[in-house]
Amino acid sequence: MNRLCKQALSAVLGLTLILNLAGCGGSSEDSAASSSPTASVAASAAVASPSASPSAVPSTAPAVKAKLKVGALKGPTGMGMAQLMEQNANGAASADYEFTLLDSPDDMTAKIINGDLDAAAIPTNLALTLYNKTEGAIQLAAVNTLGVLYVLEKGNTITSIADLKGKTVYTSGKGATPDFAFRYILKQNGLDPEKDVVLDYKLQQAELAAAAASGDAPIALLPQPHVTTAMLKNPELRIALDVTKEWEKAAGSANQLAMGTLVVQKKTVAAQPDAIKAFLAEYKTSAEFVNKDSAKASELIAKYAILPSAAVALKAIPFSNITYIEAQDAKPMLNQFYKVLFDFEPKSVGGKLADEGFYYTK
C-alpha cells in the first residue's frame, strides 16, 4: 500500500512539473494560440502550405538586366550618349548595354539591316532610307541632333545668304543631306545654286577643315566638329552664317533642321518594350547632361572617343545642338524636312516619304 501511494505521488508530481514547464516555455499569446483549436488548424495549414516553405521566400538576388546593343556615330550624332556610356561602364544603367562607335553611316547601315543593333544614332535621311529598305523593320524614336552646319569665313564679307551671290563656297558631299539643305536655303533666298553661287565639292570634310584653317578655302560650309577644329587652328576664322537659323528662316521657325536621329528595331520593341522605354529615358537624360555640364561631358566624349579631344568637345558642344525630341513631337518638322530631300532626290530618303508606322509610339 505504501508502495502504491508513492507511485501515485510520483505521477502527480511529474504531471505538475510538465504543466509548469509548458507555462514557462512561451508568451501568453503563444499559449493562447496553442490552446485554440482554430489556431492549431491554421498552424497545421501553414506547415503544409508550399508558401510557407523556405524555397518560397522572396529572393534577394538582383534582377537580371536586359541586354541591348546600341550603335552611334562619332561626332555630334553620338555626343548625347556620353553620360549613358559612362553609367553603363559603372554598372549604373538600367540595362546591360553593348555600345558600338563607328566612323561613317555606311559602316552602321549593314549592322542595322542585319539586326545586329537594337538601337542606333544615325543621320536623319538614313533613318527613313533604312525604314524603306527594310520594309519597316526599324522606327524613328527621337531626334537627337539639330543643325550642325555653319558657313566659315576668313574675313567679314558674309553676313547674310544674299552675300553669297557670286561667291565660291567650298563644301563636300554633293547629293548628301547637308548639300540639299544648303541648296534649299539658297533657293528660298532667291539664289540659283547652279548659277548664282559656285559650290566646290572637291574636298572631304577633314580636308576642307584644314583648307579653311590655312586660308585655301576662304568660305567653307562645314559641320561640327570640323568647324571647331578649323577655328582652333586659325583664330582668324569666324562663323559667318548659322545654317540652322537660316533653315528656320527659309522653312519656318517651327521646322527645325533635324540632322541626327535615334532609331530602334521593331523586333526589339516588341520583345523588350520596357527595356526600350528605359533606354530612351536614360538617353534623354544623357543628352540633357551634355548641354548642362559641358565641362564634364567633354571629358566623357573624349574618353569614349566620340570626338578626338576634350578641348574640341568643349568648344563644339554649344554649336552642336544636341537635343532629345520624341518622334511624335518631331513628326511635323521631320515630314517637312523629308519632303525637301525627296523633292531634290527621292533616293536620298529611300524612294518614299514617311508613313505613320515610321514613327515610334510609347
Coordinates of C-alpha atoms in Angstrom, one line a residue:
M1 CA 0.0 0.0 0.0
N2 CA 2.8 2.3 0.8
R3 CA 4.4 1.4 -2.4
L4 CA 1.2 2.3 -4.4
C5 CA 0.9 5.7 -2.6
K6 CA 4.5 6.5 -3.5
Q7 CA 3.8 5.7 -7.2
A8 CA 0.7 7.8 -7.3
L9 CA 2.5 10.7 -5.6
S10 CA 5.3 10.5 -8.2
A11 CA 2.9 10.6 -11.1
V12 CA 1.2 13.7 -9.7
L13 CA 4.5 15.5 -9.2
G14 CA 5.6 14.6 -12.7
L15 CA 2.4 15.9 -14.2
T16 CA 2.7 19.1 -12.3
L17 CA 6.3 19.6 -13.5
I18 CA 5.2 19.1 -17.1
L19 CA 2.4 21.7 -16.8
N20 CA 4.8 24.2 -15.1
L21 CA 7.4 23.8 -17.9
A22 CA 4.7 24.3 -20.6
G23 CA 3.7 27.6 -18.9
C24 CA 7.2 28.9 -18.8
G25 CA 8.1 28.0 -22.3
G26 CA 6.3 30.8 -24.2
S27 CA 4.4 34.1 -24.0
S28 CA 0.7 34.4 -23.2
E29 CA -0.1 34.9 -26.9
D30 CA 1.8 31.7 -27.8
S31 CA -0.1 29.8 -25.1
A32 CA -3.4 31.1 -26.2
A33 CA -2.6 30.2 -29.8
S34 CA -1.6 26.7 -28.9
S35 CA -4.7 26.2 -26.9
S36 CA -7.0 27.5 -29.6
P37 CA -8.4 24.8 -32.0
T38 CA -8.6 27.4 -34.8
A39 CA -5.0 28.4 -34.3
S40 CA -4.0 24.8 -34.3
V41 CA -5.6 24.3 -37.7
A42 CA -4.0 27.4 -39.1
A43 CA -0.6 26.4 -37.8
S44 CA -1.0 23.0 -39.4
A45 CA -2.1 24.5 -42.7
A46 CA 0.9 26.8 -42.6
V47 CA 3.2 23.9 -42.2
A48 CA 1.5 22.0 -45.1
S49 CA 1.3 25.1 -47.4
P50 CA 4.1 25.4 -50.0
S51 CA 4.1 29.2 -49.5
A52 CA 5.4 28.6 -46.0
S53 CA 8.4 26.5 -47.2
P54 CA 11.9 28.1 -47.3
S55 CA 12.0 27.8 -51.1
A56 CA 9.1 30.3 -51.4
V57 CA 10.9 33.1 -49.5
P58 CA 11.4 36.1 -52.0
S59 CA 14.9 36.0 -53.4
T60 CA 17.3 38.9 -52.6
A61 CA 19.3 38.3 -55.7
P62 CA 19.5 41.3 -58.1
A63 CA 17.2 41.1 -61.2
V64 CA 18.8 40.2 -64.4
K65 CA 19.3 43.2 -66.6
A66 CA 18.1 43.4 -70.2
K67 CA 20.8 43.3 -72.8
L68 CA 20.7 45.9 -75.6
K69 CA 23.2 46.6 -78.4
V70 CA 23.4 50.3 -79.3
G71 CA 25.3 51.9 -82.1
A72 CA 26.4 55.5 -82.5
L73 CA 28.4 57.6 -85.0
K74 CA 31.4 59.6 -83.9
G75 CA 30.7 63.3 -83.9
P76 CA 27.6 65.2 -82.9
T77 CA 25.2 62.3 -83.6
G78 CA 26.8 60.3 -80.9
M79 CA 27.7 63.0 -78.4
G80 CA 24.5 62.8 -76.5
M81 CA 25.2 59.2 -75.5
A82 CA 28.4 60.0 -73.5
Q83 CA 26.9 60.0 -70.0
L84 CA 24.9 56.8 -70.6
M85 CA 28.1 55.1 -71.8
E86 CA 29.8 56.1 -68.5
Q87 CA 26.8 54.9 -66.4
N88 CA 26.9 51.6 -68.3
A89 CA 30.6 51.2 -67.6
N90 CA 29.9 51.8 -63.9
G91 CA 27.1 49.3 -63.8
A92 CA 24.6 52.1 -63.1
A93 CA 22.5 51.8 -66.3
S94 CA 19.1 50.1 -66.3
A95 CA 20.3 47.6 -68.9
D96 CA 23.5 45.9 -69.9
Y97 CA 24.4 48.0 -72.9
E98 CA 26.9 47.0 -75.6
F99 CA 28.0 50.1 -77.4
T100 CA 29.5 50.3 -80.9
L101 CA 31.0 53.5 -82.1
L102 CA 31.6 53.8 -85.9
D103 CA 33.1 56.5 -88.2
S104 CA 30.6 56.5 -91.0
P105 CA 26.9 55.9 -91.8
D106 CA 27.9 53.3 -94.3
D107 CA 29.5 51.2 -91.5
M108 CA 26.3 51.5 -89.5
T109 CA 23.9 50.6 -92.3
A110 CA 24.9 46.9 -92.6
K111 CA 24.6 46.4 -88.8
I112 CA 21.1 47.9 -88.7
I113 CA 19.9 45.9 -91.7
N114 CA 21.3 42.7 -90.3
G115 CA 19.6 43.3 -86.9
D116 CA 23.0 43.5 -85.1
L117 CA 21.9 46.6 -83.3
D118 CA 18.8 47.2 -81.2
A119 CA 19.1 50.9 -81.4
A120 CA 21.4 53.4 -83.3
A121 CA 22.1 57.1 -83.6
I122 CA 22.2 57.9 -87.3
P123 CA 21.6 60.8 -89.8
T124 CA 18.0 61.8 -90.3
N125 CA 17.8 60.8 -94.0
L126 CA 19.4 57.4 -93.3
A127 CA 16.7 56.6 -90.8
L128 CA 14.0 56.9 -93.4
T129 CA 16.1 55.2 -96.1
L130 CA 16.6 52.2 -93.9
Y131 CA 12.9 52.1 -92.9
N132 CA 12.1 51.9 -96.6
K133 CA 14.9 49.5 -97.4
T134 CA 14.0 47.1 -94.6
E135 CA 10.2 47.4 -95.2
G136 CA 9.6 48.9 -91.8
A137 CA 11.9 46.9 -89.6
I138 CA 13.1 50.0 -87.8
Q139 CA 11.4 53.0 -86.3
L140 CA 12.5 56.6 -85.6
A141 CA 12.3 57.1 -81.8
A142 CA 13.7 60.6 -81.4
V143 CA 15.6 63.5 -83.0
N144 CA 18.9 63.7 -81.2
T145 CA 20.7 66.4 -83.1
L146 CA 19.5 69.6 -84.8
G147 CA 21.6 71.7 -87.2
V148 CA 25.4 71.4 -87.1
L149 CA 26.2 73.2 -90.3
Y150 CA 28.0 76.6 -90.5
V151 CA 29.5 78.8 -93.1
L152 CA 33.0 79.8 -92.1
E153 CA 34.8 82.8 -93.5
K154 CA 38.3 84.2 -93.2
G155 CA 37.1 87.8 -93.5
N156 CA 34.0 89.9 -92.9
T157 CA 32.2 90.0 -96.3
I158 CA 29.4 87.5 -95.5
T159 CA 26.6 88.5 -93.1
S160 CA 23.6 87.0 -95.0
I161 CA 22.7 84.4 -97.6
A162 CA 22.4 87.2 -100.1
D163 CA 26.1 88.0 -99.7
L164 CA 26.9 84.6 -101.2
K165 CA 25.9 85.6 -104.6
G166 CA 28.8 85.4 -107.0
K167 CA 31.0 83.7 -104.3
T168 CA 32.6 80.3 -104.2
V169 CA 31.5 78.2 -101.3
Y170 CA 33.7 75.2 -100.6
T171 CA 31.8 72.2 -99.4
S172 CA 31.7 68.4 -99.6
G173 CA 29.3 65.6 -100.1
K174 CA 27.4 66.5 -103.2
G175 CA 24.0 65.0 -103.1
A176 CA 24.2 64.4 -99.3
T177 CA 21.8 65.9 -96.7
P178 CA 23.9 69.0 -95.9
D179 CA 24.1 69.7 -99.6
F180 CA 20.4 69.5 -100.2
A181 CA 19.6 71.6 -97.1
F182 CA 22.0 74.3 -98.1
R183 CA 20.7 74.4 -101.7
Y184 CA 17.2 74.6 -100.4
I185 CA 18.2 77.7 -98.3
L186 CA 19.8 79.3 -101.3
K187 CA 16.7 78.8 -103.4
Q188 CA 14.4 80.1 -100.7
N189 CA 16.6 83.2 -100.6
G190 CA 16.2 83.7 -104.4
L191 CA 19.6 82.3 -105.3
D192 CA 20.1 79.7 -108.0
P193 CA 22.6 77.1 -106.7
E194 CA 23.6 76.3 -110.3
K195 CA 24.2 79.9 -111.4
D196 CA 24.4 82.4 -108.6
V197 CA 26.8 80.5 -106.3
V198 CA 29.7 78.3 -107.1
L199 CA 29.7 75.2 -104.9
D200 CA 33.0 73.4 -104.9
Y201 CA 32.8 69.8 -103.8
K202 CA 36.4 68.7 -104.3
L203 CA 37.4 68.2 -100.7
Q204 CA 36.2 65.9 -98.0
Q205 CA 35.2 67.4 -94.6
A206 CA 38.5 66.8 -92.8
E207 CA 40.5 68.1 -95.8
L208 CA 38.1 71.1 -96.1
A209 CA 38.6 72.0 -92.4
A210 CA 42.3 72.0 -93.0
A211 CA 41.9 74.1 -96.1
A212 CA 39.7 76.6 -94.3
A213 CA 42.3 76.9 -91.5
S214 CA 45.1 77.5 -94.0
G215 CA 43.1 80.1 -95.9
D216 CA 42.9 77.9 -99.1
A217 CA 39.1 77.8 -98.7
P218 CA 38.1 81.3 -97.6
I219 CA 34.4 80.5 -97.5
A220 CA 33.6 77.0 -96.3
L221 CA 30.4 75.1 -95.5
L222 CA 31.3 72.7 -92.7
P223 CA 29.6 70.7 -89.9
Q224 CA 30.7 70.3 -86.3
P225 CA 33.2 69.3 -85.0
H226 CA 35.2 70.3 -88.1
V227 CA 34.1 73.9 -87.6
T228 CA 35.7 73.9 -84.1
T229 CA 38.8 72.1 -85.4
A230 CA 39.4 74.7 -88.1
M231 CA 38.7 77.6 -85.7
L232 CA 41.1 76.3 -83.1
K233 CA 43.8 76.1 -85.8
N234 CA 43.1 79.6 -87.1
P235 CA 41.6 82.2 -84.8
E236 CA 41.0 84.5 -87.8
L237 CA 38.2 82.3 -89.0
R238 CA 34.7 83.2 -87.9
I239 CA 31.2 81.8 -88.2
A240 CA 29.6 83.9 -90.9
L241 CA 26.3 82.0 -91.1
D242 CA 24.5 79.6 -88.8
V243 CA 22.8 77.3 -91.3
T244 CA 20.3 76.1 -88.7
K245 CA 19.0 79.6 -88.2
E246 CA 18.9 80.2 -92.0
W247 CA 16.9 77.0 -92.4
E248 CA 14.3 78.2 -89.9
K249 CA 14.1 81.5 -91.8
A250 CA 13.5 79.6 -95.0
A251 CA 11.3 76.8 -93.8
G252 CA 9.5 78.5 -90.9
S253 CA 10.6 78.7 -87.3
A254 CA 8.6 75.6 -86.3
N255 CA 10.5 73.5 -88.8
Q256 CA 13.9 73.0 -87.2
L257 CA 16.7 71.4 -89.1
A258 CA 17.0 67.8 -87.8
M259 CA 20.3 66.3 -88.7
G260 CA 20.5 63.3 -86.4
T261 CA 18.1 60.7 -85.1
L262 CA 17.7 57.7 -82.9
V263 CA 16.2 54.6 -84.4
V264 CA 15.1 51.3 -82.8
Q265 CA 14.4 47.8 -84.1
K266 CA 10.7 46.9 -84.2
K267 CA 11.5 43.4 -83.1
T268 CA 13.3 44.6 -80.0
V269 CA 10.4 47.0 -79.2
A270 CA 8.0 44.0 -79.4
A271 CA 10.3 41.7 -77.4
Q272 CA 11.5 44.1 -74.8
P273 CA 9.2 47.2 -74.7
D274 CA 10.1 48.1 -71.1
A275 CA 13.8 47.9 -71.8
I276 CA 13.4 50.2 -74.8
K277 CA 11.4 52.7 -72.8
A278 CA 14.0 52.7 -70.1
F279 CA 16.8 53.2 -72.6
L280 CA 15.1 56.1 -74.2
A281 CA 14.6 57.8 -70.8
E282 CA 18.3 57.3 -70.0
Y283 CA 19.3 58.6 -73.4
K284 CA 17.2 61.7 -72.9
T285 CA 18.8 62.3 -69.5
S286 CA 22.3 61.8 -71.0
A287 CA 21.6 64.3 -73.8
E288 CA 20.4 66.9 -71.3
F289 CA 23.6 66.3 -69.2
V290 CA 25.8 67.1 -72.2
N291 CA 24.2 70.5 -72.5
K292 CA 24.0 71.3 -68.8
D293 CA 27.5 70.3 -67.8
S294 CA 29.6 70.7 -71.0
A295 CA 32.9 70.5 -69.0
K296 CA 32.3 67.0 -67.6
A297 CA 30.5 65.9 -70.8
S298 CA 33.5 66.9 -72.9
E299 CA 35.8 64.7 -70.8
L300 CA 33.4 61.8 -71.3
I301 CA 33.1 62.5 -75.0
A302 CA 36.9 62.3 -75.4
K303 CA 37.1 59.3 -73.0
Y304 CA 34.8 57.2 -75.3
A305 CA 36.5 58.6 -78.5
I306 CA 33.3 60.2 -79.8
L307 CA 35.4 63.3 -80.6
P308 CA 39.2 63.4 -80.7
S309 CA 39.8 65.5 -77.6
A310 CA 38.1 67.2 -74.6
A311 CA 39.2 70.6 -75.9
V312 CA 37.5 70.1 -79.2
A313 CA 34.4 68.7 -77.5
L314 CA 34.1 71.6 -75.1
K315 CA 34.2 74.1 -77.9
A316 CA 31.9 72.1 -80.1
I317 CA 29.1 71.3 -77.6
P318 CA 27.4 74.8 -77.7
F319 CA 27.3 74.6 -81.5
S320 CA 26.3 71.0 -81.9
N321 CA 22.6 71.4 -81.0
I322 CA 22.4 68.1 -79.0
T323 CA 18.8 67.5 -78.1
Y324 CA 16.1 64.9 -77.5
I325 CA 12.7 65.3 -79.2
E326 CA 10.4 62.4 -79.1
A327 CA 9.3 61.0 -82.5
Q328 CA 5.6 62.1 -82.2
D329 CA 6.6 65.6 -81.3
A330 CA 9.2 65.8 -84.1
K331 CA 6.9 64.4 -86.8
P332 CA 5.8 67.7 -88.3
M333 CA 9.3 69.1 -88.8
L334 CA 10.6 65.7 -90.0
N335 CA 7.9 65.3 -92.6
Q336 CA 8.7 68.8 -93.9
F337 CA 12.5 68.0 -94.0
Y338 CA 11.9 64.7 -95.7
K339 CA 9.8 66.4 -98.3
V340 CA 12.6 68.8 -99.1
L341 CA 15.1 66.0 -99.5
F342 CA 12.6 63.9 -101.6
D343 CA 12.0 66.8 -104.0
F344 CA 15.7 67.1 -104.6
E345 CA 16.3 63.4 -104.9
P346 CA 13.8 60.6 -103.9
K347 CA 16.7 58.2 -103.4
S348 CA 18.0 60.3 -100.6
V349 CA 15.2 59.1 -98.4
G350 CA 14.8 55.6 -99.8
G351 CA 12.3 56.5 -102.5
K352 CA 9.3 57.1 -100.3
L353 CA 8.1 59.6 -97.8
A354 CA 7.4 58.6 -94.2
D355 CA 4.2 56.9 -93.1
E356 CA 2.7 56.6 -89.6
G357 CA 4.5 53.3 -89.0
F358 CA 7.9 55.0 -89.2
Y359 CA 7.4 56.9 -86.0
Y360 CA 7.8 55.1 -82.7
T361 CA 5.0 55.4 -80.2
K362 CA 5.4 54.6 -76.5

